[in-house]
Amino acid sequence: METIIIGQGYNIEEDSSVGKELVKQFESKIYDSFTCLVAFASYGGVTALTNYIKEGKANGMKIKVVLGVDQKATSKEALEEVLTWDVDARIYHTSSNNIFHPKVYLFENRDIFTLIVGSNNLTVPGLVQNIECSLLIKDTIDPSSVHDDFYKYWKGILEGTETHLYPLTQKLINDLYKDKVITSEEQRSKRYDDGTDKKEETKKDAVTFKKATIQKFPEGFRPKRLVKVKQVKTTKKATEEVEESVRIDNAVLIAEIPKAGNRWKQANFSQNVFEDFFGATRGDNSYKVKLTNIKKDGSLGEVTESQSVTVKSKNYRFELRCDETNLPYPSGNDRPIGLFVKEDAQNYMYQVLMPSDDAYKKIRDYLYMETANQRGRKDLMRRHIADVEAIHALYPELIV
């Protein structure tokens, strides 16, 4: 038997987290079953596992998920994302005062199991950033192991015979939301992740606490997030500005945009950015992505389809259609910088920063710091794929 304490969020240099362990177990591809019994779930926590769940399913993995919906700590969007997994998913809820509060992740095959049990909810802070502690147990499956005890205790829930279990459906989610049992991701996040739902801006704290370093995401842990954006919509009756939720990846490309004659709206990229970030293929000019410009007032422009272009000079391009690319290319040494926010494999939002923009210097300094060791000619365009949190810290006005 192997036992490991998974500390998280305290000794940052240890770089250990339940999120990291979950990725490790999924990527090992040695298990044919995954069971998750968790009290609280957020959209970010769920989406961080989506690709692993879908890949596991494609390889025949059986997946069972039981989530709690108490204390409004599981969001509507999180449950809807679980629904897209198309697995055996249920909620546990009663009208009593006691709540469903376990945090259990179990991987199994015919011979062995890995059980993770502790304090980690299925949220981004819970899986990576909070100060948490869990125990990982890896052992063979036999009547004398803790695996047998686990199945005996949770028999009703694991077999689906428990009367307080409800199969997850869109109707159930809608009804829970209507009855205010669950809330939106925005409200859940304000309360549990940000702690800002009840804090008055004018209130002066009696005690001032120091800030601590927040643990970074481990490799392979890529949660998505929801952001509110302003969109101008025109109907037959009227033109109005509405707010909508947009689901985005955690990756943001920062890229200098070179001058290409008088058509600098044809943004050039390196081959690895062209293929790895945008999903295009060298030489295939039939590939298209959908680009939405983020205007400087925070609203979104129209969605435009942009065709990939490969040219003999080893430049790889997409066309940008926004106010900035209609302006003359800047004089001097400062180049325009594009911020490309990935929504999914073929949908991207972007904003072009000009040297005169307020956020330009911060973003440029960050880009040059991250690419300080870039090899090649000094005039090469600088490109860096950053975590969305890094961009938000530098440029909070951007809607990521």
Short mmCIF file of N, CA and C in Angstrom, two decimals, residues 150-304:
data_model
loop_
_atom_site.label_atom_id
_atom_site.label_comp_id
_atom_site.label_asym_id
_atom_site.label_seq_id
_atom_site.Cartn_x
_atom_site.Cartn_y
_atom_site.Cartn_z
N PHE A 150 -14.74 1.33 1.95
CA PHE A 150 -15.33 2.48 1.24
C PHE A 150 -16.63 2.05 0.57
N TYR A 151 -16.61 0.92 -0.11
CA TYR A 151 -17.80 0.47 -0.83
C TYR A 151 -18.91 0.03 0.12
N LYS A 152 -18.56 -0.51 1.26
CA LYS A 152 -19.58 -0.90 2.24
C LYS A 152 -20.28 0.32 2.80
N TYR A 153 -19.52 1.36 3.12
CA TYR A 153 -20.13 2.54 3.73
C TYR A 153 -21.00 3.32 2.75
N TRP A 154 -20.50 3.51 1.53
CA TRP A 154 -21.19 4.35 0.55
C TRP A 154 -22.05 3.51 -0.42
N LYS A 155 -22.42 2.30 -0.02
CA LYS A 155 -23.10 1.34 -0.90
C LYS A 155 -24.32 1.94 -1.62
N GLY A 156 -25.22 2.58 -0.88
CA GLY A 156 -26.45 3.12 -1.47
C GLY A 156 -26.18 4.17 -2.53
N ILE A 157 -25.21 5.05 -2.26
CA ILE A 157 -24.87 6.10 -3.22
C ILE A 157 -24.15 5.53 -4.43
N LEU A 158 -23.22 4.62 -4.20
CA LEU A 158 -22.43 4.05 -5.30
C LEU A 158 -23.27 3.16 -6.20
N GLU A 159 -24.27 2.49 -5.63
CA GLU A 159 -25.13 1.62 -6.43
C GLU A 159 -26.34 2.36 -7.00
N GLY A 160 -26.54 3.62 -6.56
CA GLY A 160 -27.63 4.42 -7.08
C GLY A 160 -28.98 4.12 -6.47
N THR A 161 -29.01 3.41 -5.32
CA THR A 161 -30.28 3.06 -4.68
C THR A 161 -30.69 4.07 -3.61
N GLU A 162 -29.83 4.98 -3.27
CA GLU A 162 -30.11 6.00 -2.25
C GLU A 162 -31.27 6.89 -2.70
N THR A 163 -32.25 7.09 -1.81
CA THR A 163 -33.46 7.85 -2.18
C THR A 163 -33.22 9.34 -2.34
N HIS A 164 -32.12 9.85 -1.80
CA HIS A 164 -31.84 11.28 -1.89
C HIS A 164 -30.98 11.63 -3.12
N LEU A 165 -30.79 10.66 -4.00
CA LEU A 165 -30.07 10.92 -5.25
C LEU A 165 -31.06 11.30 -6.34
N TYR A 166 -30.65 12.28 -7.17
CA TYR A 166 -31.49 12.72 -8.28
C TYR A 166 -30.64 12.76 -9.55
N PRO A 167 -31.03 12.00 -10.59
CA PRO A 167 -30.26 12.03 -11.84
C PRO A 167 -30.20 13.44 -12.41
N LEU A 168 -29.01 13.82 -12.87
CA LEU A 168 -28.80 15.18 -13.38
C LEU A 168 -29.40 15.32 -14.77
N THR A 169 -30.33 16.25 -14.92
CA THR A 169 -30.94 16.57 -16.20
C THR A 169 -31.02 18.09 -16.32
N GLN A 170 -31.23 18.60 -17.53
CA GLN A 170 -31.36 20.03 -17.70
C GLN A 170 -32.60 20.55 -16.97
N LYS A 171 -33.67 19.77 -16.97
CA LYS A 171 -34.89 20.19 -16.25
C LYS A 171 -34.61 20.32 -14.76
N LEU A 172 -33.89 19.35 -14.19
CA LEU A 172 -33.56 19.43 -12.76
C LEU A 172 -32.73 20.68 -12.48
N ILE A 173 -31.75 20.94 -13.33
CA ILE A 173 -30.90 22.13 -13.15
C ILE A 173 -31.75 23.39 -13.20
N ASN A 174 -32.62 23.48 -14.19
CA ASN A 174 -33.48 24.66 -14.32
C ASN A 174 -34.38 24.82 -13.10
N ASP A 175 -34.93 23.71 -12.60
CA ASP A 175 -35.81 23.78 -11.43
C ASP A 175 -35.04 24.17 -10.17
N LEU A 176 -33.84 23.64 -10.01
CA LEU A 176 -33.01 24.01 -8.85
C LEU A 176 -32.68 25.50 -8.88
N TYR A 177 -32.41 26.00 -10.07
CA TYR A 177 -32.09 27.42 -10.22
C TYR A 177 -33.33 28.28 -9.96
N LYS A 178 -34.46 27.84 -10.47
CA LYS A 178 -35.72 28.55 -10.25
C LYS A 178 -36.07 28.60 -8.77
N ASP A 179 -35.83 27.50 -8.06
CA ASP A 179 -36.13 27.43 -6.62
C ASP A 179 -35.03 28.04 -5.76
N LYS A 180 -33.98 28.57 -6.40
CA LYS A 180 -32.86 29.22 -5.71
C LYS A 180 -32.07 28.26 -4.80
N VAL A 181 -32.10 26.98 -5.16
CA VAL A 181 -31.24 26.02 -4.47
C VAL A 181 -29.80 26.18 -4.95
N ILE A 182 -29.66 26.43 -6.26
CA ILE A 182 -28.35 26.73 -6.82
C ILE A 182 -28.37 28.16 -7.37
N THR A 183 -27.21 28.70 -7.62
CA THR A 183 -27.11 30.07 -8.11
C THR A 183 -26.24 30.10 -9.37
N SER A 184 -26.07 31.28 -9.93
CA SER A 184 -25.22 31.40 -11.11
C SER A 184 -23.75 31.30 -10.72
N GLU A 185 -22.91 31.02 -11.69
CA GLU A 185 -21.46 30.96 -11.43
C GLU A 185 -20.94 32.29 -10.93
N GLU A 186 -21.45 33.39 -11.46
CA GLU A 186 -20.99 34.71 -11.04
C GLU A 186 -21.28 34.93 -9.56
N GLN A 187 -22.49 34.60 -9.12
CA GLN A 187 -22.84 34.79 -7.71
C GLN A 187 -22.08 33.83 -6.81
N ARG A 188 -21.93 32.58 -7.26
CA ARG A 188 -21.18 31.59 -6.48
C ARG A 188 -19.73 32.03 -6.28
N SER A 189 -19.12 32.51 -7.38
CA SER A 189 -17.73 32.93 -7.33
C SER A 189 -17.54 34.13 -6.41
N LYS A 190 -18.46 35.08 -6.47
CA LYS A 190 -18.35 36.25 -5.59
C LYS A 190 -18.37 35.85 -4.13
N ARG A 191 -19.19 34.86 -3.82
CA ARG A 191 -19.33 34.46 -2.43
C ARG A 191 -18.18 33.59 -1.94
N TYR A 192 -17.82 32.57 -2.74
CA TYR A 192 -16.86 31.57 -2.27
C TYR A 192 -15.42 31.80 -2.73
N ASP A 193 -15.23 32.26 -3.96
CA ASP A 193 -13.88 32.43 -4.48
C ASP A 193 -13.33 33.82 -4.19
N ASP A 194 -14.17 34.84 -4.35
CA ASP A 194 -13.71 36.21 -4.19
C ASP A 194 -14.03 36.79 -2.81
N GLY A 195 -15.08 36.25 -2.17
CA GLY A 195 -15.49 36.76 -0.86
C GLY A 195 -15.99 38.19 -0.90
N THR A 196 -16.62 38.58 -2.02
CA THR A 196 -17.00 39.98 -2.19
C THR A 196 -18.50 40.21 -2.15
N ASP A 197 -19.29 39.15 -1.94
CA ASP A 197 -20.74 39.33 -2.06
C ASP A 197 -21.32 40.18 -0.94
N LYS A 198 -20.72 40.14 0.26
CA LYS A 198 -21.28 40.88 1.38
C LYS A 198 -20.36 41.99 1.88
N LYS A 199 -19.24 42.16 1.20
CA LYS A 199 -18.27 43.16 1.65
C LYS A 199 -18.65 44.54 1.15
N GLU A 200 -18.77 45.47 2.05
CA GLU A 200 -19.09 46.84 1.66
C GLU A 200 -17.81 47.57 1.30
N GLU A 201 -17.83 48.25 0.16
CA GLU A 201 -16.63 48.93 -0.32
C GLU A 201 -16.18 50.04 0.63
N THR A 202 -17.12 50.63 1.34
CA THR A 202 -16.78 51.75 2.22
C THR A 202 -16.34 51.28 3.61
N LYS A 203 -16.52 50.00 3.88
CA LYS A 203 -16.19 49.49 5.20
C LYS A 203 -14.68 49.48 5.42
N LYS A 204 -14.27 49.94 6.58
CA LYS A 204 -12.85 49.91 6.93
C LYS A 204 -12.61 48.70 7.83
N ASP A 205 -11.72 47.81 7.40
CA ASP A 205 -11.46 46.59 8.17
C ASP A 205 -10.80 46.91 9.49
N ALA A 206 -11.23 46.21 10.55
CA ALA A 206 -10.62 46.39 11.87
C ALA A 206 -9.24 45.74 11.92
N VAL A 207 -9.07 44.68 11.14
CA VAL A 207 -7.79 43.97 11.10
C VAL A 207 -7.30 43.94 9.65
N THR A 208 -6.04 44.29 9.44
CA THR A 208 -5.44 44.25 8.10
C THR A 208 -4.59 42.99 7.98
N PHE A 209 -4.90 42.16 7.01
CA PHE A 209 -4.17 40.92 6.82
C PHE A 209 -3.22 41.04 5.63
N LYS A 210 -2.09 40.35 5.70
CA LYS A 210 -1.12 40.37 4.62
C LYS A 210 -1.57 39.43 3.50
N LYS A 211 -1.13 39.72 2.28
CA LYS A 211 -1.43 38.86 1.14
C LYS A 211 -0.44 37.69 1.11
N ALA A 212 -0.90 36.56 0.59
CA ALA A 212 -0.05 35.37 0.45
C ALA A 212 0.08 35.02 -1.02
N THR A 213 1.14 34.28 -1.35
CA THR A 213 1.34 33.81 -2.72
C THR A 213 0.30 32.75 -3.06
N ILE A 214 -0.30 32.86 -4.22
CA ILE A 214 -1.29 31.88 -4.67
C ILE A 214 -0.61 30.86 -5.57
N GLN A 215 -0.89 29.59 -5.33
CA GLN A 215 -0.26 28.53 -6.11
C GLN A 215 -0.71 28.59 -7.57
N LYS A 216 0.23 28.37 -8.48
CA LYS A 216 -0.07 28.37 -9.91
C LYS A 216 -0.68 27.05 -10.34
N PHE A 217 -1.37 27.07 -11.48
CA PHE A 217 -1.97 25.86 -12.01
C PHE A 217 -0.88 24.88 -12.43
N PRO A 218 -1.06 23.60 -12.13
CA PRO A 218 -0.09 22.60 -12.63
C PRO A 218 -0.27 22.37 -14.12
N GLU A 219 0.73 21.80 -14.74
CA GLU A 219 0.66 21.51 -16.17
C GLU A 219 -0.50 20.57 -16.46
N GLY A 220 -1.27 20.89 -17.45
CA GLY A 220 -2.41 20.04 -17.81
C GLY A 220 -3.71 20.40 -17.13
N PHE A 221 -3.65 21.31 -16.15
CA PHE A 221 -4.86 21.74 -15.44
C PHE A 221 -5.31 23.05 -16.05
N ARG A 222 -6.31 22.99 -16.96
CA ARG A 222 -6.71 24.17 -17.73
C ARG A 222 -8.20 24.45 -17.55
N PRO A 223 -8.59 25.06 -16.45
CA PRO A 223 -10.01 25.40 -16.30
C PRO A 223 -10.43 26.51 -17.23
N LYS A 224 -11.72 26.50 -17.60
CA LYS A 224 -12.28 27.62 -18.33
C LYS A 224 -12.97 28.54 -17.34
N ARG A 225 -13.35 29.71 -17.80
CA ARG A 225 -14.03 30.65 -16.93
C ARG A 225 -15.12 31.36 -17.70
N LEU A 226 -16.06 31.90 -16.95
CA LEU A 226 -17.16 32.66 -17.54
C LEU A 226 -16.92 34.14 -17.30
N VAL A 227 -17.11 34.96 -18.33
CA VAL A 227 -16.98 36.40 -18.16
C VAL A 227 -18.22 37.06 -18.75
N LYS A 228 -18.59 38.19 -18.17
CA LYS A 228 -19.71 38.97 -18.67
C LYS A 228 -19.20 39.97 -19.70
N VAL A 229 -19.84 40.00 -20.86
CA VAL A 229 -19.44 40.95 -21.89
C VAL A 229 -20.66 41.72 -22.36
N LYS A 230 -20.41 42.93 -22.85
CA LYS A 230 -21.48 43.75 -23.42
C LYS A 230 -21.54 43.49 -24.92
N GLN A 231 -22.71 43.25 -25.41
CA GLN A 231 -22.90 42.95 -26.82
C GLN A 231 -24.03 43.82 -27.37
N VAL A 232 -23.78 44.47 -28.48
CA VAL A 232 -24.83 45.25 -29.13
C VAL A 232 -25.57 44.35 -30.10
N LYS A 233 -26.89 44.22 -29.89
CA LYS A 233 -27.69 43.35 -30.74
C LYS A 233 -28.79 44.16 -31.42
N THR A 234 -28.94 43.90 -32.69
CA THR A 234 -29.95 44.61 -33.48
C THR A 234 -31.03 43.63 -33.92
N THR A 235 -32.27 43.96 -33.62
CA THR A 235 -33.41 43.16 -34.06
C THR A 235 -34.28 44.04 -34.97
N LYS A 236 -35.37 43.50 -35.44
CA LYS A 236 -36.27 44.28 -36.28
C LYS A 236 -36.88 45.44 -35.51
N LYS A 237 -37.03 45.26 -34.20
CA LYS A 237 -37.69 46.28 -33.39
C LYS A 237 -36.73 47.34 -32.88
N ALA A 238 -35.51 46.93 -32.47
CA ALA A 238 -34.62 47.92 -31.84
C ALA A 238 -33.18 47.41 -31.79
N THR A 239 -32.29 48.35 -31.48
CA THR A 239 -30.90 48.02 -31.20
C THR A 239 -30.66 48.23 -29.72
N GLU A 240 -30.15 47.21 -29.05
CA GLU A 240 -29.96 47.33 -27.61
C GLU A 240 -28.65 46.69 -27.18
N GLU A 241 -28.18 47.14 -26.04
CA GLU A 241 -26.95 46.60 -25.47
C GLU A 241 -27.32 45.60 -24.39
N VAL A 242 -26.81 44.38 -24.51
CA VAL A 242 -27.13 43.35 -23.55
C VAL A 242 -25.85 42.76 -22.98
N GLU A 243 -25.97 42.14 -21.81
CA GLU A 243 -24.84 41.46 -21.20
C GLU A 243 -25.02 39.96 -21.40
N GLU A 244 -23.94 39.29 -21.79
CA GLU A 244 -23.99 37.85 -21.98
C GLU A 244 -22.77 37.21 -21.32
N SER A 245 -22.93 35.95 -20.94
CA SER A 245 -21.80 35.20 -20.40
C SER A 245 -21.05 34.53 -21.54
N VAL A 246 -19.74 34.66 -21.54
CA VAL A 246 -18.90 34.02 -22.54
C VAL A 246 -17.96 33.07 -21.82
N ARG A 247 -17.83 31.87 -22.35
CA ARG A 247 -16.97 30.87 -21.72
C ARG A 247 -15.61 30.89 -22.41
N ILE A 248 -14.55 31.10 -21.67
CA ILE A 248 -13.23 31.21 -22.28
C ILE A 248 -12.23 30.25 -21.64
N ASP A 249 -11.22 29.93 -22.43
CA ASP A 249 -10.12 29.11 -21.96
C ASP A 249 -9.25 29.96 -21.05
N ASN A 250 -8.25 29.34 -20.44
CA ASN A 250 -7.38 30.09 -19.55
C ASN A 250 -6.15 30.64 -20.25
N ALA A 251 -6.04 30.41 -21.57
CA ALA A 251 -4.84 30.82 -22.30
C ALA A 251 -5.08 32.10 -23.09
N VAL A 252 -4.14 33.03 -22.97
CA VAL A 252 -4.19 34.28 -23.73
C VAL A 252 -2.87 34.43 -24.48
N LEU A 253 -2.97 34.61 -25.80
CA LEU A 253 -1.78 34.85 -26.62
C LEU A 253 -1.50 36.35 -26.66
N ILE A 254 -0.26 36.73 -26.33
CA ILE A 254 0.20 38.10 -26.48
C ILE A 254 1.15 38.11 -27.67
N ALA A 255 0.86 38.89 -28.69
CA ALA A 255 1.67 38.82 -29.91
C ALA A 255 1.88 40.19 -30.52
N GLU A 256 3.15 40.52 -30.77
CA GLU A 256 3.44 41.72 -31.55
C GLU A 256 2.96 41.51 -32.98
N ILE A 257 2.41 42.55 -33.58
CA ILE A 257 1.89 42.45 -34.94
C ILE A 257 2.81 43.25 -35.86
N PRO A 258 3.45 42.59 -36.82
CA PRO A 258 4.41 43.28 -37.68
C PRO A 258 3.72 44.08 -38.78
N LYS A 259 4.46 44.97 -39.38
CA LYS A 259 3.97 45.72 -40.52
C LYS A 259 4.17 44.88 -41.78
N ALA A 260 3.10 44.76 -42.57
CA ALA A 260 3.19 44.02 -43.82
C ALA A 260 2.66 44.91 -44.93
N GLY A 261 3.49 45.85 -45.36
CA GLY A 261 3.06 46.82 -46.37
C GLY A 261 1.96 47.69 -45.82
N ASN A 262 0.96 47.95 -46.61
CA ASN A 262 -0.17 48.76 -46.15
C ASN A 262 -1.29 47.90 -45.58
N ARG A 263 -1.07 46.57 -45.51
CA ARG A 263 -2.13 45.68 -45.03
C ARG A 263 -1.70 45.00 -43.74
N TRP A 264 -1.41 45.83 -42.73
CA TRP A 264 -0.94 45.22 -41.49
C TRP A 264 -2.07 44.54 -40.73
N LYS A 265 -3.31 44.64 -41.23
CA LYS A 265 -4.40 43.89 -40.63
C LYS A 265 -4.23 42.39 -40.86
N GLN A 266 -3.36 42.02 -41.82
CA GLN A 266 -2.99 40.62 -41.98
C GLN A 266 -1.95 40.29 -40.93
N ALA A 267 -2.39 39.80 -39.77
CA ALA A 267 -1.47 39.55 -38.66
C ALA A 267 -0.69 38.27 -38.87
N ASN A 268 0.64 38.39 -38.82
CA ASN A 268 1.52 37.24 -39.01
C ASN A 268 1.84 36.57 -37.68
N PHE A 269 1.95 35.23 -37.71
CA PHE A 269 2.29 34.48 -36.52
C PHE A 269 3.36 33.46 -36.85
N SER A 270 4.04 32.99 -35.81
CA SER A 270 5.01 31.91 -36.01
C SER A 270 4.24 30.61 -36.24
N GLN A 271 4.93 29.62 -36.76
CA GLN A 271 4.27 28.36 -37.10
C GLN A 271 3.70 27.67 -35.86
N ASN A 272 4.46 27.69 -34.76
CA ASN A 272 3.96 27.00 -33.57
C ASN A 272 2.71 27.67 -33.01
N VAL A 273 2.64 29.02 -33.04
CA VAL A 273 1.43 29.73 -32.59
C VAL A 273 0.28 29.43 -33.54
N PHE A 274 0.56 29.46 -34.83
CA PHE A 274 -0.43 29.21 -35.87
C PHE A 274 -1.08 27.84 -35.68
N GLU A 275 -0.26 26.84 -35.35
CA GLU A 275 -0.76 25.47 -35.25
C GLU A 275 -1.21 25.12 -33.84
N ASP A 276 -0.40 25.46 -32.84
CA ASP A 276 -0.70 25.00 -31.47
C ASP A 276 -1.78 25.84 -30.79
N PHE A 277 -1.79 27.15 -31.04
CA PHE A 277 -2.77 28.01 -30.38
C PHE A 277 -4.06 28.12 -31.20
N PHE A 278 -3.92 28.38 -32.49
CA PHE A 278 -5.09 28.57 -33.34
C PHE A 278 -5.61 27.27 -33.97
N GLY A 279 -4.82 26.20 -33.90
CA GLY A 279 -5.28 24.92 -34.43
C GLY A 279 -5.22 24.80 -35.93
N ALA A 280 -4.53 25.73 -36.60
CA ALA A 280 -4.42 25.68 -38.06
C ALA A 280 -3.33 24.68 -38.47
N THR A 281 -3.25 24.42 -39.76
CA THR A 281 -2.24 23.51 -40.29
C THR A 281 -1.47 24.21 -41.40
N ARG A 282 -0.17 24.13 -41.34
CA ARG A 282 0.68 24.75 -42.36
C ARG A 282 0.30 24.23 -43.75
N GLY A 283 0.06 25.15 -44.67
CA GLY A 283 -0.26 24.79 -46.03
C GLY A 283 -1.73 24.57 -46.31
N ASP A 284 -2.55 24.50 -45.24
CA ASP A 284 -3.99 24.30 -45.42
C ASP A 284 -4.70 25.64 -45.30
N ASN A 285 -5.00 26.25 -46.42
CA ASN A 285 -5.65 27.56 -46.40
C ASN A 285 -7.17 27.49 -46.35
N SER A 286 -7.70 26.31 -46.10
CA SER A 286 -9.15 26.17 -45.99
C SER A 286 -9.63 26.32 -44.54
N TYR A 287 -8.69 26.28 -43.60
CA TYR A 287 -9.04 26.35 -42.18
C TYR A 287 -9.50 27.76 -41.81
N LYS A 288 -10.54 27.86 -40.99
CA LYS A 288 -11.07 29.17 -40.59
C LYS A 288 -11.29 29.22 -39.08
N VAL A 289 -11.10 30.40 -38.53
CA VAL A 289 -11.45 30.64 -37.12
C VAL A 289 -12.42 31.81 -37.07
N LYS A 290 -13.16 31.88 -35.97
CA LYS A 290 -14.07 33.00 -35.77
C LYS A 290 -13.45 33.96 -34.76
N LEU A 291 -13.32 35.22 -35.16
CA LEU A 291 -12.67 36.24 -34.34
C LEU A 291 -13.68 37.32 -33.96
N THR A 292 -13.68 37.67 -32.69
CA THR A 292 -14.55 38.74 -32.19
C THR A 292 -13.69 39.81 -31.54
N ASN A 293 -13.79 41.02 -32.04
CA ASN A 293 -12.98 42.12 -31.50
C ASN A 293 -13.56 42.63 -30.18
N ILE A 294 -12.68 42.79 -29.19
CA ILE A 294 -13.06 43.43 -27.93
C ILE A 294 -12.75 44.92 -28.08
N LYS A 295 -13.77 45.73 -28.11
CA LYS A 295 -13.56 47.15 -28.27
C LYS A 295 -13.05 47.77 -26.97
N LYS A 296 -12.49 48.96 -27.08
CA LYS A 296 -11.88 49.59 -25.90
C LYS A 296 -12.90 49.98 -24.84
N ASP A 297 -14.19 50.07 -25.23
CA ASP A 297 -15.22 50.38 -24.23
C ASP A 297 -15.76 49.12 -23.56
N GLY A 298 -15.17 47.96 -23.88
CA GLY A 298 -15.58 46.71 -23.26
C GLY A 298 -16.65 45.96 -24.01
N SER A 299 -17.23 46.55 -25.06
CA SER A 299 -18.24 45.85 -25.84
C SER A 299 -17.56 44.99 -26.90
N LEU A 300 -18.34 44.11 -27.49
CA LEU A 300 -17.82 43.21 -28.51
C LEU A 300 -18.29 43.62 -29.89
N GLY A 301 -17.39 43.51 -30.87
CA GLY A 301 -17.77 43.76 -32.25
C GLY A 301 -18.44 42.53 -32.85
N GLU A 302 -18.68 42.58 -34.13
CA GLU A 302 -19.30 41.44 -34.80
C GLU A 302 -18.32 40.28 -34.90
N VAL A 303 -18.86 39.08 -34.91
CA VAL A 303 -18.04 37.89 -35.12
C VAL A 303 -17.67 37.81 -36.60
N THR A 304 -16.39 37.73 -36.91
CA THR A 304 -15.95 37.62 -38.30
C THR A 304 -15.20 36.31 -38.50
#
